C-alpha cells in the first residue's frame, strides 16, 4: 500500500518525467477511479502542462494552470512513465499522453485510489480536514506539542488520525514509536515533554530514512522494526520479544521490553 514515502517518490517521478510538456490527450480506461466526471477531467487537463508537483500526506497534487491534478493512491495505486503502447501497465485506469510521445499511466488493480482535479490543494486540505504533513517545514516541535496537548487515548491512534497528522501510515507509526521507546497503547495525556519530543523526531527521521532507502531501491536495515514484524521475534535493540496487538483497528507490533 503506497504510504507517505512512496507518494513522495511518485511526486519526484512526476517531477522528473512529466513536467513542462503538453498533455495531448487524457484517456480514461475505467471511470470508477475518477473523483470527478470524465468530461471535467478531460476538459481541465487536455492541452495543459503540469508545471510543479506537491505532496500533502498521501495526496499528490500537480499544477495544471487553472486547476490541479489530484491523485490518491488507495491500496494499490502506481504510476508508470513509458513510451509506446507496449509499456502500458496491466491495470492502467487513466493514461496521460504527452506531445513527445511519452505516456504517464495511473495503474490501480484494486481501484481504491482516486484521480481527479481540484481547484486548490490548500482548500482541498482544509475541506478534507487533513492535519499537517509530518515532513512539511512548518511542522515543528511546538506545533506537534500543541496538537498533542489535551488529547487522550492511545498514542498510536493519534499518529494514525489523518485530521491530526496527514499521512503517517501503520508501519511508520509503529516504527516511530519503536524508536522512541513508547508503547503504542500509551495514553497521550501521560507522555512527558521529553517523550513527545522523542516521538516527533523519530516520526520525521523514520519517514526521511524510508524515502532515502526507497529512492535507492534498498531495503531497511535489520535494526528496523519493519524487519521483525512477527510475534515472538527478537527485538534487535534490546533482545526483548516482539508482540502483536490491534490498535485503531490496525495490526500493531511493538517490543514488550523497551517500549513503555
Ligand atoms: Zn526492544
Coordinates of C-alpha atoms and ligand atoms in Angstrom, one line a residue:
X1 CA 0.0 0.0 0.0
X2 CA 1.5 3.3 -1.0
X3 CA 2.4 5.3 2.1
X4 CA 3.8 8.7 2.5
X5 CA 7.4 7.8 1.4
X6 CA 6.1 6.1 -1.7
X7 CA 3.9 9.0 -2.6
X8 CA 6.9 11.3 -2.1
X9 CA 8.7 9.2 -4.6
X10 CA 5.8 9.4 -7.0
X11 CA 6.0 13.2 -6.7
X12 CA 9.6 13.1 -7.7
X13 CA 8.8 10.7 -10.5
X14 CA 6.3 13.1 -11.9
X15 CA 8.7 16.0 -11.5
X16 CA 11.5 14.1 -13.2
X17 CA 9.4 13.0 -16.2
X18 CA 6.1 14.7 -16.7
X19 CA 6.5 18.4 -16.1
X20 CA 6.6 21.2 -18.8
X21 CA 5.2 19.1 -21.6
X22 CA 1.8 19.5 -23.2
X23 CA -0.8 16.8 -22.4
X24 CA -2.2 16.0 -25.8
X25 CA -4.9 13.6 -24.6
X26 CA -6.2 12.0 -21.4
X27 CA -7.6 8.5 -21.8
X28 CA -9.9 7.1 -19.0
X29 CA -9.9 3.4 -19.2
X30 CA -12.0 2.9 -16.1
X31 CA -14.3 5.6 -14.8
X32 CA -14.6 4.0 -11.4
X33 CA -11.2 5.6 -10.5
X34 CA -12.4 9.1 -11.1
X35 CA -13.4 11.5 -8.4
X36 CA -14.9 13.9 -10.9
X37 CA -16.9 13.4 -14.1
X38 CA -14.8 12.3 -17.0
X39 CA -15.7 15.3 -19.1
X40 CA -14.5 17.6 -16.3
X41 CA -11.1 15.8 -16.1
X42 CA -10.6 15.8 -19.8
X43 CA -11.5 19.5 -20.2
X44 CA -9.3 20.5 -17.3
X45 CA -6.1 18.7 -18.4
X46 CA -6.1 18.2 -22.2
X47 CA -3.8 20.7 -23.8
X48 CA -2.3 21.7 -20.5
X49 CA 1.1 21.3 -18.9
X50 CA 1.9 20.2 -15.4
X51 CA 4.3 22.8 -14.0
X52 CA 5.0 21.6 -10.5
X53 CA 4.0 18.9 -8.1
X54 CA 3.5 18.8 -4.4
X55 CA 2.5 16.3 -1.7
X56 CA 0.4 16.5 1.4
X57 CA 0.3 13.3 3.4
X58 CA -0.5 10.6 0.9
X59 CA -2.0 13.0 -1.7
X60 CA -0.2 14.1 -4.8
X61 CA -1.1 17.4 -6.5
X62 CA 0.2 18.6 -9.9
X63 CA -0.4 22.1 -11.0
X64 CA -2.1 22.2 -14.4
X65 CA -2.6 26.0 -14.6
X66 CA -6.2 26.9 -13.6
X67 CA -6.6 23.6 -11.8
X68 CA -4.6 20.8 -10.1
X69 CA -4.5 17.1 -10.9
X70 CA -5.0 15.2 -7.6
X71 CA -4.1 11.6 -7.1
X72 CA -4.7 9.4 -4.1
X73 CA -3.1 6.0 -4.5
X74 CA -5.5 4.0 -2.3
X75 CA -4.4 0.4 -1.7
X76 CA -2.6 -0.4 -5.0
X77 CA -2.1 2.8 -7.0
X78 CA 1.1 3.2 -9.1
X79 CA 2.5 5.4 -11.8
X80 CA 4.3 4.4 -14.9
X81 CA 6.1 6.6 -17.4
X82 CA 6.7 4.8 -20.7
X83 CA 6.9 5.2 -24.5
X84 CA 4.5 3.4 -26.9
X85 CA 1.6 1.1 -26.1
X86 CA 3.8 -1.9 -25.3
X87 CA 4.7 -0.4 -21.9
X88 CA 1.1 0.1 -20.8
X89 CA 0.7 -1.4 -17.3
X90 CA -2.0 -4.1 -16.9
X91 CA -4.3 -2.2 -14.6
X92 CA -3.9 1.3 -16.2
X93 CA -7.1 3.3 -15.4
X94 CA -6.1 6.7 -16.7
X95 CA -3.4 7.5 -19.3
X96 CA -1.9 10.9 -20.0
X97 CA -0.4 11.2 -23.5
X98 CA 2.3 13.8 -23.9
X99 CA 3.4 15.6 -27.0
X100 CA 6.8 13.9 -27.2
X101 CA 5.1 10.5 -27.4
X102 CA 5.6 9.6 -23.7
X103 CA 2.8 8.4 -21.5
X104 CA 2.0 8.5 -17.8
X105 CA -0.3 5.8 -16.6
X106 CA -2.1 5.6 -13.3
X107 CA -2.4 1.9 -12.6
X108 CA -4.5 0.5 -9.8
X109 CA -5.5 -3.1 -9.5
X110 CA -7.9 -2.7 -6.6
X111 CA -9.5 0.7 -7.6
X112 CA -9.4 2.2 -4.1
X113 CA -7.4 5.2 -5.4
X114 CA -8.8 8.5 -6.9
X115 CA -7.8 10.5 -9.9
X116 CA -9.5 13.9 -10.2
X117 CA -8.9 17.6 -10.5
X118 CA -9.2 20.1 -7.7
X119 CA -9.1 24.0 -7.9
X120 CA -6.6 24.4 -5.0
X121 CA -4.6 22.0 -2.8
X122 CA -4.8 24.2 0.3
X123 CA -8.6 24.4 0.0
X124 CA -8.7 20.6 -0.5
X125 CA -6.6 20.1 2.7
X126 CA -8.9 22.3 4.7
X127 CA -12.1 20.8 3.2
X128 CA -10.9 17.2 3.9
X129 CA -9.7 18.2 7.4
X130 CA -6.2 16.9 6.9
X131 CA -3.7 17.6 9.6
X132 CA -0.2 18.9 8.9
X133 CA 2.2 16.9 6.8
X134 CA 4.9 15.5 9.1
X135 CA 7.7 16.4 6.7
X136 CA 6.4 19.9 6.0
X137 CA 8.9 22.6 7.0
X138 CA 6.1 24.3 9.0
X139 CA 5.7 21.1 11.1
X140 CA 7.9 21.9 14.1
X141 CA 8.0 20.6 17.6
X142 CA 5.9 23.4 19.2
X143 CA 3.1 22.7 16.7
X144 CA 3.3 19.0 17.5
X145 CA 3.1 19.8 21.2
X146 CA 0.0 21.9 20.6
X147 CA -1.6 19.1 18.6
X148 CA -0.9 16.6 21.4
X149 CA -1.9 18.8 24.3
X150 CA -5.4 17.9 25.7
X151 CA -5.6 14.7 23.6
X152 CA -6.5 11.4 25.2
X153 CA -6.4 7.8 24.0
X154 CA -3.6 5.7 22.6
X155 CA -0.7 7.5 21.1
X156 CA -0.7 5.2 18.0
X157 CA -4.4 6.2 17.4
X158 CA -3.3 9.8 17.5
X159 CA -0.5 9.2 14.9
X160 CA -2.9 7.5 12.6
X161 CA -5.6 10.1 12.7
X162 CA -5.4 12.0 9.4
X163 CA -7.0 15.1 10.9
X164 CA -4.2 15.3 13.4
X165 CA -1.2 14.3 11.2
X166 CA -1.7 13.6 7.5
X167 CA 0.0 10.5 6.1
X168 CA 1.5 8.6 9.0
X169 CA 0.7 5.0 7.9
X170 CA 0.5 1.9 10.1
X171 CA 4.1 0.7 9.5
X172 CA 5.6 4.1 10.1
X173 CA 3.6 4.8 13.3
X174 CA 4.8 1.5 14.7
X175 CA 8.4 2.3 13.6
X176 CA 8.4 5.8 15.1
X177 CA 7.0 4.6 18.5
X178 CA 9.5 1.7 18.5
X179 CA 12.4 4.1 18.0
X180 CA 11.0 6.5 20.6
X181 CA 10.6 3.6 23.1
X182 CA 6.9 4.4 23.6
X183 CA 4.2 1.7 23.9
X184 CA 1.6 2.1 21.1
X185 CA -1.2 1.9 23.6
X186 CA 0.3 4.5 25.9
X187 CA -2.2 7.2 26.8
X188 CA -1.3 10.5 25.1
X189 CA -2.0 12.5 28.2
X190 CA 0.6 10.6 30.2
X191 CA 3.5 11.4 27.8
X192 CA 6.3 13.6 29.2
X193 CA 7.7 16.6 27.3
X194 CA 10.8 14.5 26.5
X195 CA 8.7 11.7 25.2
X196 CA 6.6 14.0 22.9
X197 CA 9.9 15.3 21.6
X198 CA 11.2 11.8 21.0
X199 CA 8.1 10.8 19.1
X200 CA 8.2 14.0 17.0
X201 CA 11.9 13.5 16.0
X202 CA 11.6 9.7 15.4
X203 CA 8.5 10.2 13.2
X204 CA 10.3 12.6 10.9
X205 CA 13.5 10.6 10.9
X206 CA 11.8 7.4 10.0
X207 CA 9.9 9.0 7.1
X208 CA 13.0 10.7 5.8
X209 CA 15.0 7.5 6.1
X210 CA 12.3 5.5 4.4
X211 CA 12.3 7.9 1.4
X212 CA 16.1 7.7 1.2
X213 CA 16.1 3.8 1.3
X214 CA 13.3 3.5 -1.2
X215 CA 14.8 6.1 -3.6
X216 CA 18.0 4.0 -3.7
X217 CA 15.9 0.8 -4.2
X218 CA 17.3 -0.6 -0.9
X219 CA 15.7 -2.3 2.0
X220 CA 15.5 -1.3 5.7
X221 CA 18.4 -2.3 7.9
X222 CA 17.9 -5.1 10.4
X223 CA 17.6 -2.7 13.3
X224 CA 14.2 -1.6 12.0
X225 CA 11.0 -3.0 13.5
X226 CA 9.7 -3.5 9.9
X227 CA 12.2 -6.4 9.6
X228 CA 10.8 -8.0 12.7
X229 CA 7.0 -7.8 12.3
X230 CA 6.4 -11.2 13.6
X231 CA 5.1 -12.2 17.0
X232 CA 7.8 -13.7 19.1
X233 CA 10.7 -12.3 17.1
X234 CA 13.6 -10.9 19.0
X235 CA 14.0 -7.1 19.3
X236 CA 17.3 -6.1 17.7
X237 CA 17.6 -3.1 20.1
X238 CA 17.2 -4.8 23.4
X239 CA 16.7 -8.5 22.9
X240 CA 13.1 -8.3 24.1
X241 CA 10.2 -10.1 22.5
X242 CA 8.2 -8.6 19.7
X243 CA 4.5 -8.6 20.4
X244 CA 1.4 -8.2 18.3
X245 CA -1.8 -6.4 19.1
X246 CA -4.5 -4.3 17.4
X247 CA -4.7 -0.5 17.9
X248 CA -7.1 1.8 16.0
X249 CA -8.2 -1.3 14.1
X250 CA -4.7 -1.9 12.8
X251 CA -2.3 -4.7 13.4
X252 CA 0.4 -3.4 15.6
X253 CA 3.9 -4.7 16.5
X254 CA 6.0 -3.5 19.4
X255 CA 8.8 -4.6 21.7
X256 CA 7.4 -5.8 25.0
X257 CA 10.5 -4.8 26.8
X258 CA 11.8 -1.4 25.7
X259 CA 8.6 0.3 24.7
X260 CA 6.9 1.7 27.8
Ligands
LIG1 ZN1 13.3 -3.9 22.5

